[in-house]
Coordinates of C-alpha atoms and ligand atoms in Angstrom, one line a residue:
Chain A
M49 CA 90.9 79.9 128.6
T50 CA 93.4 79.6 125.8
I51 CA 93.5 78.2 122.2
K52 CA 96.8 76.4 123.0
G53 CA 96.4 72.9 121.5
S54 CA 92.8 73.4 120.5
A55 CA 93.4 73.1 116.8
Y56 CA 95.8 71.8 114.2
I57 CA 96.8 73.0 110.7
A58 CA 96.1 69.9 108.7
G59 CA 96.3 71.3 105.2
A60 CA 98.4 74.0 103.5
F61 CA 98.6 74.8 99.8
E62 CA 100.3 77.6 97.8
H63 CA 99.1 78.1 94.2
P64 CA 102.0 77.5 91.9
T65 CA 101.0 80.4 89.5
R66 CA 102.6 83.8 89.7
L67 CA 100.7 85.2 86.6
A68 CA 97.1 84.1 86.1
K69 CA 95.9 86.1 83.1
D70 CA 93.6 83.2 82.1
K71 CA 91.9 82.6 85.5
S72 CA 89.3 84.5 87.6
V73 CA 89.9 85.4 91.2
A74 CA 87.0 83.1 92.4
Q75 CA 88.6 80.2 90.4
L76 CA 91.9 80.8 92.2
H77 CA 90.2 80.8 95.6
A78 CA 88.6 77.4 94.7
E79 CA 91.8 76.0 93.2
V80 CA 93.7 76.7 96.4
A81 CA 90.8 75.2 98.5
V82 CA 91.0 72.0 96.4
G83 CA 94.8 71.9 97.0
A84 CA 94.7 72.4 100.7
L85 CA 91.9 69.8 101.3
A86 CA 93.9 67.3 99.2
D87 CA 97.0 68.1 101.2
A88 CA 95.1 67.4 104.5
G89 CA 93.4 64.3 103.1
L90 CA 90.0 65.8 103.6
T91 CA 87.2 66.6 101.2
K92 CA 84.8 69.5 100.6
A93 CA 82.1 67.7 102.4
D94 CA 84.2 67.9 105.6
V95 CA 84.4 71.6 105.6
D96 CA 82.0 73.4 108.1
G97 CA 83.9 76.6 108.7
Y98 CA 85.0 79.2 106.1
F99 CA 87.3 82.2 106.4
C100 CA 88.3 84.8 103.9
A101 CA 89.1 88.5 103.8
G102 CA 88.8 91.4 101.4
D103 CA 90.5 89.7 98.4
A104 CA 87.5 87.3 98.1
P105 CA 85.1 88.6 95.5
G106 CA 81.6 89.5 96.7
L107 CA 80.0 90.4 100.0
G108 CA 82.2 89.0 102.8
P109 CA 82.4 85.2 102.6
L110 CA 79.0 84.8 100.9
A111 CA 79.9 84.7 97.2
M112 CA 82.9 82.4 97.6
A113 CA 81.1 80.0 100.0
D114 CA 78.4 79.8 97.5
Y115 CA 80.7 79.4 94.5
M116 CA 82.3 76.4 96.3
N117 CA 78.9 75.2 97.5
L118 CA 80.1 74.8 101.1
K119 CA 77.7 73.7 103.9
L120 CA 78.7 75.8 106.8
S121 CA 78.1 76.4 110.5
H122 CA 80.7 79.0 110.9
L123 CA 81.8 82.0 108.7
D124 CA 84.3 84.8 109.4
S125 CA 85.6 87.6 107.0
T126 CA 87.8 89.6 109.4
D127 CA 89.8 91.9 107.2
V128 CA 93.0 93.4 108.7
G129 CA 94.8 93.6 105.4
G130 CA 97.6 91.2 104.4
C131 CA 97.9 89.6 107.9
S132 CA 94.2 88.6 108.0
Y133 CA 94.9 84.9 107.3
I134 CA 97.2 84.6 110.3
A135 CA 94.4 86.0 112.4
H136 CA 92.0 83.6 110.7
V137 CA 94.0 80.6 112.0
A138 CA 93.5 81.8 115.5
H139 CA 89.8 82.6 114.9
A140 CA 89.4 79.1 113.5
A141 CA 91.0 77.6 116.6
E142 CA 88.6 79.8 118.7
A143 CA 85.6 78.6 116.8
I144 CA 86.7 74.9 116.9
M145 CA 87.3 75.2 120.6
A146 CA 83.8 76.7 121.0
G147 CA 82.3 73.8 119.0
K148 CA 81.2 76.1 116.1
C149 CA 83.0 74.1 113.5
R150 CA 85.5 71.2 113.1
V151 CA 87.1 71.7 109.7
A152 CA 87.9 75.4 108.9
L153 CA 89.0 76.3 105.4
I154 CA 90.9 79.6 104.9
T155 CA 91.5 81.0 101.3
L156 CA 93.3 83.9 99.7
A157 CA 93.7 84.7 96.1
G158 CA 94.2 87.6 93.7
R159 CA 95.7 88.7 90.4
P160 CA 97.2 92.2 91.0
R161 CA 100.0 91.4 88.5
S162 CA 97.6 90.8 85.7
E163 CA 95.6 93.8 86.6
G164 CA 98.7 96.0 86.6
H165 CA 98.8 97.1 90.3
S166 CA 101.7 99.0 91.7
G167 CA 102.5 99.9 95.3
A168 CA 103.9 103.2 94.0
V169 CA 100.5 104.5 92.9
P170 CA 98.2 106.1 95.5
R171 CA 94.8 104.3 95.9
I172 CA 91.8 105.0 98.0
R173 CA 91.3 102.6 100.9
G174 CA 87.6 103.4 101.4
A175 CA 86.3 106.7 100.1
D176 CA 84.2 107.1 103.2
A177 CA 87.0 106.2 105.6
P178 CA 87.4 109.1 108.0
D179 CA 91.1 109.5 107.3
T180 CA 90.8 109.5 103.5
Q181 CA 90.2 113.2 103.0
W182 CA 93.2 114.1 105.2
E183 CA 95.6 111.6 103.6
F184 CA 94.7 110.7 100.0
P185 CA 95.5 114.2 98.7
T186 CA 99.1 113.8 100.0
G187 CA 99.8 111.0 97.4
V188 CA 100.2 108.4 100.1
A189 CA 100.7 105.1 98.3
T190 CA 102.0 101.8 99.8
V191 CA 105.7 102.3 99.4
N192 CA 106.0 105.8 100.7
A193 CA 104.0 105.0 103.8
Y194 CA 106.5 102.3 104.7
A195 CA 109.4 104.5 103.5
M196 CA 108.5 107.1 106.1
C197 CA 109.0 104.4 108.8
A198 CA 112.4 103.5 107.3
A199 CA 113.4 107.2 107.3
R200 CA 112.5 107.7 110.9
H201 CA 114.1 104.4 111.9
M202 CA 117.4 105.5 110.2
H203 CA 117.2 108.9 111.9
Q204 CA 116.4 107.7 115.4
Y205 CA 118.5 104.5 115.5
G206 CA 121.2 104.9 112.8
T207 CA 119.8 102.0 110.7
T208 CA 121.4 101.9 107.2
S209 CA 120.3 101.0 103.7
E210 CA 123.0 98.3 103.7
Q211 CA 121.5 96.7 106.8
L212 CA 118.0 96.8 105.2
A213 CA 119.5 95.2 102.0
W214 CA 120.6 92.1 104.0
I215 CA 117.0 91.2 104.4
K216 CA 116.5 91.1 100.7
V217 CA 119.8 89.2 100.3
A218 CA 118.7 86.5 102.8
A219 CA 115.3 86.1 100.9
S220 CA 117.1 85.8 97.6
Q221 CA 119.5 83.1 99.1
H222 CA 116.3 81.1 99.9
A223 CA 114.4 81.8 96.7
Q224 CA 117.1 80.3 94.5
Y225 CA 115.9 76.9 95.6
N226 CA 112.1 77.6 95.1
P227 CA 111.1 76.6 91.5
H228 CA 108.0 78.7 91.8
A229 CA 109.6 81.9 93.1
M230 CA 109.1 84.9 90.9
L231 CA 112.7 86.1 91.5
R232 CA 115.3 83.3 91.8
D233 CA 118.5 85.3 91.3
V234 CA 120.7 85.7 94.3
V235 CA 121.4 89.4 94.9
T236 CA 124.1 91.2 96.9
V237 CA 123.9 94.2 99.3
E238 CA 125.5 96.3 96.6
E239 CA 122.9 95.4 94.1
V240 CA 120.1 96.2 96.5
V241 CA 121.4 99.7 97.4
N242 CA 122.3 100.5 93.8
S243 CA 118.8 99.6 92.6
P244 CA 116.7 102.7 91.7
L245 CA 115.2 104.6 94.6
I246 CA 111.4 104.2 94.6
A247 CA 110.4 106.3 97.6
T248 CA 113.4 107.5 99.7
P249 CA 115.1 105.7 101.4
L250 CA 113.6 102.5 99.9
H251 CA 115.0 101.0 96.7
R252 CA 113.4 98.9 94.1
L253 CA 114.9 95.7 95.7
D254 CA 113.6 96.7 99.2
C255 CA 110.1 96.1 97.8
C256 CA 108.2 92.9 97.4
V257 CA 107.0 91.4 94.2
V258 CA 103.5 92.0 92.7
S259 CA 102.2 88.5 91.9
D260 CA 99.0 86.6 91.1
G261 CA 98.1 83.5 93.0
G262 CA 96.9 82.5 96.3
G263 CA 97.0 80.0 99.1
A264 CA 94.7 78.1 101.5
L265 CA 94.9 76.5 104.9
V266 CA 92.7 73.8 106.6
V267 CA 92.5 74.1 110.4
V268 CA 90.9 71.1 112.2
A269 CA 89.9 69.9 115.6
P270 CA 92.4 67.6 117.5
E271 CA 90.4 64.4 116.9
I272 CA 90.3 65.0 113.2
A273 CA 94.2 65.8 113.1
R274 CA 94.7 62.5 114.8
S275 CA 92.8 60.6 112.2
L276 CA 94.8 62.1 109.3
K277 CA 98.1 60.9 107.9
R278 CA 99.9 64.2 107.7
P279 CA 102.5 65.4 110.3
K280 CA 100.7 67.3 113.0
V281 CA 101.1 71.1 113.3
K282 CA 99.6 72.3 116.6
V283 CA 98.3 75.9 117.2
M284 CA 100.2 77.1 120.3
G285 CA 99.4 80.7 120.7
A286 CA 98.2 83.8 118.8
G287 CA 97.8 87.5 119.1
E288 CA 96.3 90.3 117.1
S289 CA 96.3 94.0 117.4
M290 CA 96.4 97.2 115.4
K291 CA 98.2 100.5 115.5
G292 CA 97.3 103.9 114.1
Q293 CA 98.1 107.5 114.4
M294 CA 96.9 107.7 118.0
G295 CA 95.0 111.0 117.6
G296 CA 98.2 112.6 116.3
E297 CA 100.7 111.1 118.7
V298 CA 102.4 109.5 115.8
D299 CA 105.3 107.1 116.4
L300 CA 106.6 105.3 113.3
T301 CA 109.3 103.4 115.1
Y302 CA 107.2 100.4 116.3
S303 CA 104.4 98.3 115.0
A304 CA 101.3 96.3 116.2
A305 CA 103.7 93.3 116.6
V306 CA 104.6 94.8 120.1
R307 CA 101.1 93.7 121.3
S308 CA 100.3 90.8 119.0
G309 CA 103.7 89.2 119.5
A310 CA 103.7 89.5 123.4
A311 CA 100.2 87.9 123.4
A312 CA 101.2 85.1 121.2
F313 CA 104.3 84.2 123.2
A314 CA 102.4 84.4 126.5
E315 CA 99.7 82.0 125.2
A316 CA 102.2 79.6 123.7
G317 CA 104.4 79.7 126.8
V318 CA 107.6 80.1 124.8
K319 CA 110.2 82.9 124.2
P320 CA 111.7 84.3 121.1
A321 CA 114.8 82.2 121.7
D322 CA 112.6 79.0 121.4
I323 CA 111.6 79.9 117.8
K324 CA 113.5 77.7 115.3
Y325 CA 112.0 79.3 112.2
A326 CA 110.1 82.6 111.6
S327 CA 107.9 83.7 108.7
I328 CA 108.0 87.5 108.9
Y329 CA 105.8 89.6 106.6
D330 CA 108.1 91.2 104.1
S331 CA 106.1 93.7 102.0
F332 CA 109.3 95.8 102.4
T333 CA 112.7 95.2 104.0
I334 CA 111.8 97.8 106.8
T335 CA 108.6 95.8 107.6
V336 CA 110.8 92.8 108.5
L337 CA 113.3 94.8 110.5
M338 CA 110.6 96.6 112.7
Q339 CA 108.7 93.3 113.2
I340 CA 111.8 91.5 114.3
E341 CA 112.4 94.1 117.0
D342 CA 108.8 94.3 118.1
L343 CA 108.5 90.6 118.4
G344 CA 111.4 90.6 120.7
F345 CA 114.1 88.8 118.6
C346 CA 116.4 91.8 119.4
E347 CA 116.3 95.1 121.3
K348 CA 114.4 98.1 119.8
G349 CA 116.7 99.9 117.4
Q350 CA 119.1 97.0 117.1
G351 CA 117.3 95.4 114.1
G352 CA 119.7 96.7 111.6
R353 CA 122.7 95.0 113.4
F354 CA 120.5 91.9 113.9
V355 CA 119.6 91.3 110.2
A356 CA 123.1 92.1 108.8
D357 CA 125.8 89.6 107.7
G358 CA 123.4 86.8 106.8
N359 CA 121.7 86.4 110.3
L360 CA 118.4 85.5 108.6
I361 CA 119.8 82.9 106.2
S362 CA 118.8 79.3 106.8
G363 CA 121.8 77.1 107.8
T364 CA 124.1 80.0 108.8
G365 CA 122.0 82.7 110.5
K366 CA 120.5 82.7 114.0
L367 CA 117.0 83.4 112.8
P368 CA 116.2 81.5 109.5
F369 CA 113.3 83.5 108.0
N370 CA 111.0 83.2 104.9
T371 CA 112.7 80.1 103.5
D372 CA 110.4 80.1 100.5
G373 CA 111.9 83.5 99.4
G374 CA 109.0 85.4 101.0
G375 CA 107.2 88.3 99.4
L376 CA 110.5 89.9 98.5
C377 CA 111.3 87.1 96.0
N378 CA 108.7 84.4 95.9
N379 CA 105.1 85.5 96.0
H380 CA 102.8 88.2 97.3
P381 CA 99.4 87.1 96.0
A382 CA 96.6 89.7 96.1
N383 CA 99.1 92.1 97.6
R384 CA 98.5 90.1 100.8
G385 CA 101.3 88.0 102.2
G386 CA 99.8 86.5 105.3
I387 CA 98.8 83.1 104.1
T388 CA 102.1 82.3 102.5
K389 CA 103.7 83.1 105.8
V390 CA 101.7 80.4 107.5
I391 CA 102.2 77.9 104.6
E392 CA 106.0 78.0 104.7
A393 CA 106.0 77.7 108.5
V394 CA 103.9 74.5 108.1
R395 CA 106.4 73.2 105.5
Q396 CA 109.2 73.8 108.0
L397 CA 107.5 72.1 110.9
R398 CA 106.6 69.2 108.7
G399 CA 110.1 68.9 107.5
E400 CA 108.9 69.5 103.9
A401 CA 110.8 72.7 103.1
H402 CA 113.4 72.5 100.3
P403 CA 116.3 70.5 101.7
K404 CA 118.7 73.3 101.1
V405 CA 116.7 75.6 103.4
Q406 CA 115.0 73.1 105.8
V407 CA 115.8 74.1 109.4
K408 CA 117.1 71.1 111.5
N409 CA 114.8 69.9 114.3
C410 CA 112.3 72.6 113.5
D411 CA 109.8 72.0 116.3
I412 CA 108.6 75.5 117.0
A413 CA 107.8 78.2 114.3
L414 CA 106.3 81.6 114.3
A415 CA 104.4 83.5 111.6
H416 CA 103.7 87.2 111.8
G417 CA 102.2 89.8 109.5
T418 CA 101.4 93.4 109.1
G419 CA 98.3 94.4 107.1
G420 CA 97.4 97.8 105.7
L421 CA 100.0 100.5 105.9
L422 CA 102.8 100.4 108.5
G423 CA 103.1 104.2 108.3
S424 CA 99.5 105.1 108.9
R425 CA 97.3 102.4 110.3
H426 CA 97.9 98.7 110.2
G427 CA 96.8 95.4 111.7
G428 CA 99.2 92.9 113.2
A429 CA 98.8 89.2 113.8
T430 CA 101.1 86.6 115.3
L431 CA 100.8 82.9 115.3
I432 CA 103.0 80.3 117.1
M433 CA 102.9 76.7 116.0
E434 CA 104.5 73.4 117.2
R435 CA 105.2 70.2 115.5
E436 CA 103.7 67.3 117.6
Chain B
M19 CA 113.4 124.1 93.1
A20 CA 110.7 121.6 92.4
G21 CA 109.9 120.7 88.8
K22 CA 106.4 120.2 87.4
E23 CA 103.9 119.8 90.3
R24 CA 101.5 116.9 90.8
A25 CA 97.8 117.4 90.5
I26 CA 96.4 117.2 94.0
P27 CA 93.1 115.3 94.5
A28 CA 90.3 117.3 96.1
P29 CA 89.6 116.1 99.7
M30 CA 86.1 114.6 100.1
T31 CA 84.6 116.6 102.8
N32 CA 81.7 115.8 105.1
P33 CA 79.5 117.6 107.6
E34 CA 81.9 116.8 110.4
T35 CA 84.9 118.4 108.6
E36 CA 83.2 121.2 106.4
P37 CA 84.3 124.1 108.7
F38 CA 88.0 123.1 108.3
W39 CA 87.7 123.2 104.5
A40 CA 85.7 126.4 104.5
A41 CA 88.3 128.1 106.7
A42 CA 91.0 126.7 104.4
R43 CA 89.5 128.6 101.5
E44 CA 90.1 131.7 103.5
G45 CA 93.7 130.7 104.2
K46 CA 93.0 129.7 107.8
F47 CA 94.5 126.5 109.3
L48 CA 92.1 125.1 111.9
L49 CA 92.8 122.4 114.5
R50 CA 90.4 120.6 116.6
G51 CA 90.8 120.6 120.4
C52 CA 89.0 119.3 123.4
T53 CA 87.7 121.5 126.2
A54 CA 87.4 118.6 128.5
C55 CA 91.0 117.3 128.5
G56 CA 92.6 120.4 126.7
K57 CA 94.4 118.4 124.1
T58 CA 94.6 119.2 120.4
H59 CA 94.3 116.2 118.0
W60 CA 94.8 115.3 114.3
Y61 CA 92.9 114.6 112.1
P62 CA 90.0 116.8 113.3
R63 CA 87.1 114.9 115.0
A64 CA 83.8 115.7 116.7
V65 CA 84.7 113.2 119.5
C66 CA 88.0 113.6 121.3
P67 CA 90.3 110.6 120.5
F68 CA 92.0 111.0 123.9
C69 CA 89.2 111.3 126.5
F70 CA 86.2 110.6 124.3
S71 CA 84.4 113.8 125.2
E72 CA 82.1 115.4 122.7
R73 CA 83.1 118.8 123.9
T74 CA 85.5 119.6 121.0
E75 CA 86.0 122.9 119.2
W76 CA 87.9 124.5 116.3
R77 CA 91.0 126.5 117.1
E78 CA 93.2 128.4 114.7
G79 CA 96.6 126.7 114.5
S80 CA 100.0 128.6 114.2
G81 CA 100.8 126.7 111.0
R82 CA 104.3 126.1 112.4
G83 CA 105.9 122.6 112.8
T84 CA 108.9 120.4 112.4
I85 CA 109.4 117.4 110.0
Y86 CA 109.0 114.2 111.9
S87 CA 109.6 111.9 108.9
L88 CA 109.5 112.1 105.1
S89 CA 109.9 110.2 101.9
V90 CA 110.4 111.6 98.4
M91 CA 108.4 109.5 95.8
K92 CA 111.0 109.2 93.0
R93 CA 108.9 106.8 91.0
A94 CA 106.1 109.2 90.0
P95 CA 105.9 111.5 86.9
E96 CA 106.2 114.5 89.2
P97 CA 108.3 113.4 92.3
Y98 CA 106.8 114.7 95.5
A99 CA 107.6 114.6 99.2
I100 CA 105.2 113.0 101.7
A101 CA 105.9 113.8 105.3
Y102 CA 104.7 113.7 108.8
V103 CA 104.9 117.2 110.4
T104 CA 104.7 117.7 114.2
L105 CA 102.8 120.9 114.9
E106 CA 103.7 123.4 117.5
E107 CA 100.3 122.6 119.1
G108 CA 101.4 118.9 119.6
P109 CA 99.8 116.6 117.0
T110 CA 101.7 115.1 114.1
M111 CA 100.0 115.1 110.7
M112 CA 100.5 113.5 107.3
T113 CA 101.1 116.1 104.7
N114 CA 103.5 117.2 101.9
I115 CA 106.5 119.4 101.9
V116 CA 106.4 121.8 98.8
D117 CA 108.0 124.8 97.2
C118 CA 111.6 123.6 97.8
D119 CA 114.4 121.3 96.5
L120 CA 113.0 117.9 97.6
D121 CA 116.4 116.3 98.0
S122 CA 117.5 119.0 100.5
L123 CA 114.8 118.1 103.1
A124 CA 115.6 116.6 106.4
I125 CA 113.9 115.3 109.5
G126 CA 113.9 117.9 112.2
Q127 CA 113.6 120.8 109.7
K128 CA 111.2 123.7 110.6
V129 CA 108.3 124.2 108.2
T130 CA 105.3 126.5 107.9
V131 CA 101.8 125.8 106.4
A132 CA 101.2 126.5 102.8
F133 CA 97.7 125.8 101.3
K134 CA 97.8 124.3 97.8
P135 CA 94.9 124.3 95.3
T136 CA 93.2 120.9 94.6
Q137 CA 91.5 119.5 91.5
N138 CA 88.1 120.4 90.4
D139 CA 88.0 123.6 92.5
G140 CA 88.2 121.5 95.7
P141 CA 89.2 123.2 98.9
P142 CA 93.0 124.0 99.3
F143 CA 95.0 121.3 101.1
P144 CA 97.3 122.0 104.0
M145 CA 100.9 121.4 103.0
F146 CA 104.2 122.9 104.4
R147 CA 107.2 124.6 103.1
P148 CA 110.6 125.2 104.7
A149 CA 110.4 128.0 107.3
Ligands
ZN77 ZN1 89.6 115.2 125.3

């Protein structure tokens, strides 16, 4: 049994705000839901499945489902960090295939920028988590956990800061065309490597933005997709996994994408070479590099060479990525970038990306995310979609 | 040498891990190993993460290891080095490298355990210094 072709992404909406001092988190969730349903041409009354993760205020999906006054036959609040929403699309397809719902709404929203969050400040991820007592005292934050992966990758494979910088350069090339992007200035490799070190070897411009906002998706059964006017984006395959410290057999050189990617490609029946556009989670430049290797776009250890010289820039590169500017330049709402990854892939497949970054004949796209901390324990989710 | 040192939060212990922290107060570095499969793991658990046996026991560690990876947090009031250290006994653990010039540290460097006091009279935390 497979979810291939069992569901379609009919609605996608990214909140235009990047600073929402005057809004509540619940309000942002509801606003993106309104936007995604309008995009699909559906109404709240059509929704019978709801998906959200840890950014939704309240207990699991209950408070937000009640705020929006949804009438539901299926609820799911799987939380694997920032990639949760990519997994939610697959879970929605599974639920639709099993007849549990026909119109699934997925929402993400948050306001870490208004609340003054920083990825350089250690924070407890569950006081009762079994790892907290062994790790929180070390000052593990977000950025230094990813930085240790970068340091090891450099040591083991000779990856350089200049190669990592090319990832930010490509994102900035795309962001210049996105009027909503938080950072729209095109940057150079020199500017990235000369920006201040935050946690060695990562510089300020190796890090994503901290932004308020959100996004929503509407995943529907095939007969509903056929009744709507929007271009049809079919779910082809998906995979999810996690990777931790393996009882102390730590290996920082690869991610959960090794397993989630292989599963998604197998289910979709396509190869990395078939992917015309890829949304790759870019919490940090190193996140992108490792995921590109692990998804099979290049050999392990060759990611530095692969991303260099503009290979990720739409129009010139071999693998156009994050054409909205990604988390590095555009938006990272709630410190969780998974939903914007799917949204930009949907834009590309519909031919609705900005003309300057739209990939020609974009028929197959991939979205992949990493949630939690790449350097300690993280979730991974991969989704492959096709324009029909 | 390092400048002003960061205040280290006290680990929140529980009944499963209390013996480790009690030993730490006496300067002993304990590891948890399995009598079924023989392997030593990190962080310490009652149930072996390799073979799922409940026949695990405390063993005194050598305190010697090698830096597997590290990152110096520059954007902090008191910069500090987080690291993974691979212990002589096998497992690799998240920790800090202390009592040294942080900019001189390198992957592959030999280190030895150094317990550091934590806030609010908490148990000392296992960190490492260059050997
Ligand atoms: Zn065992």
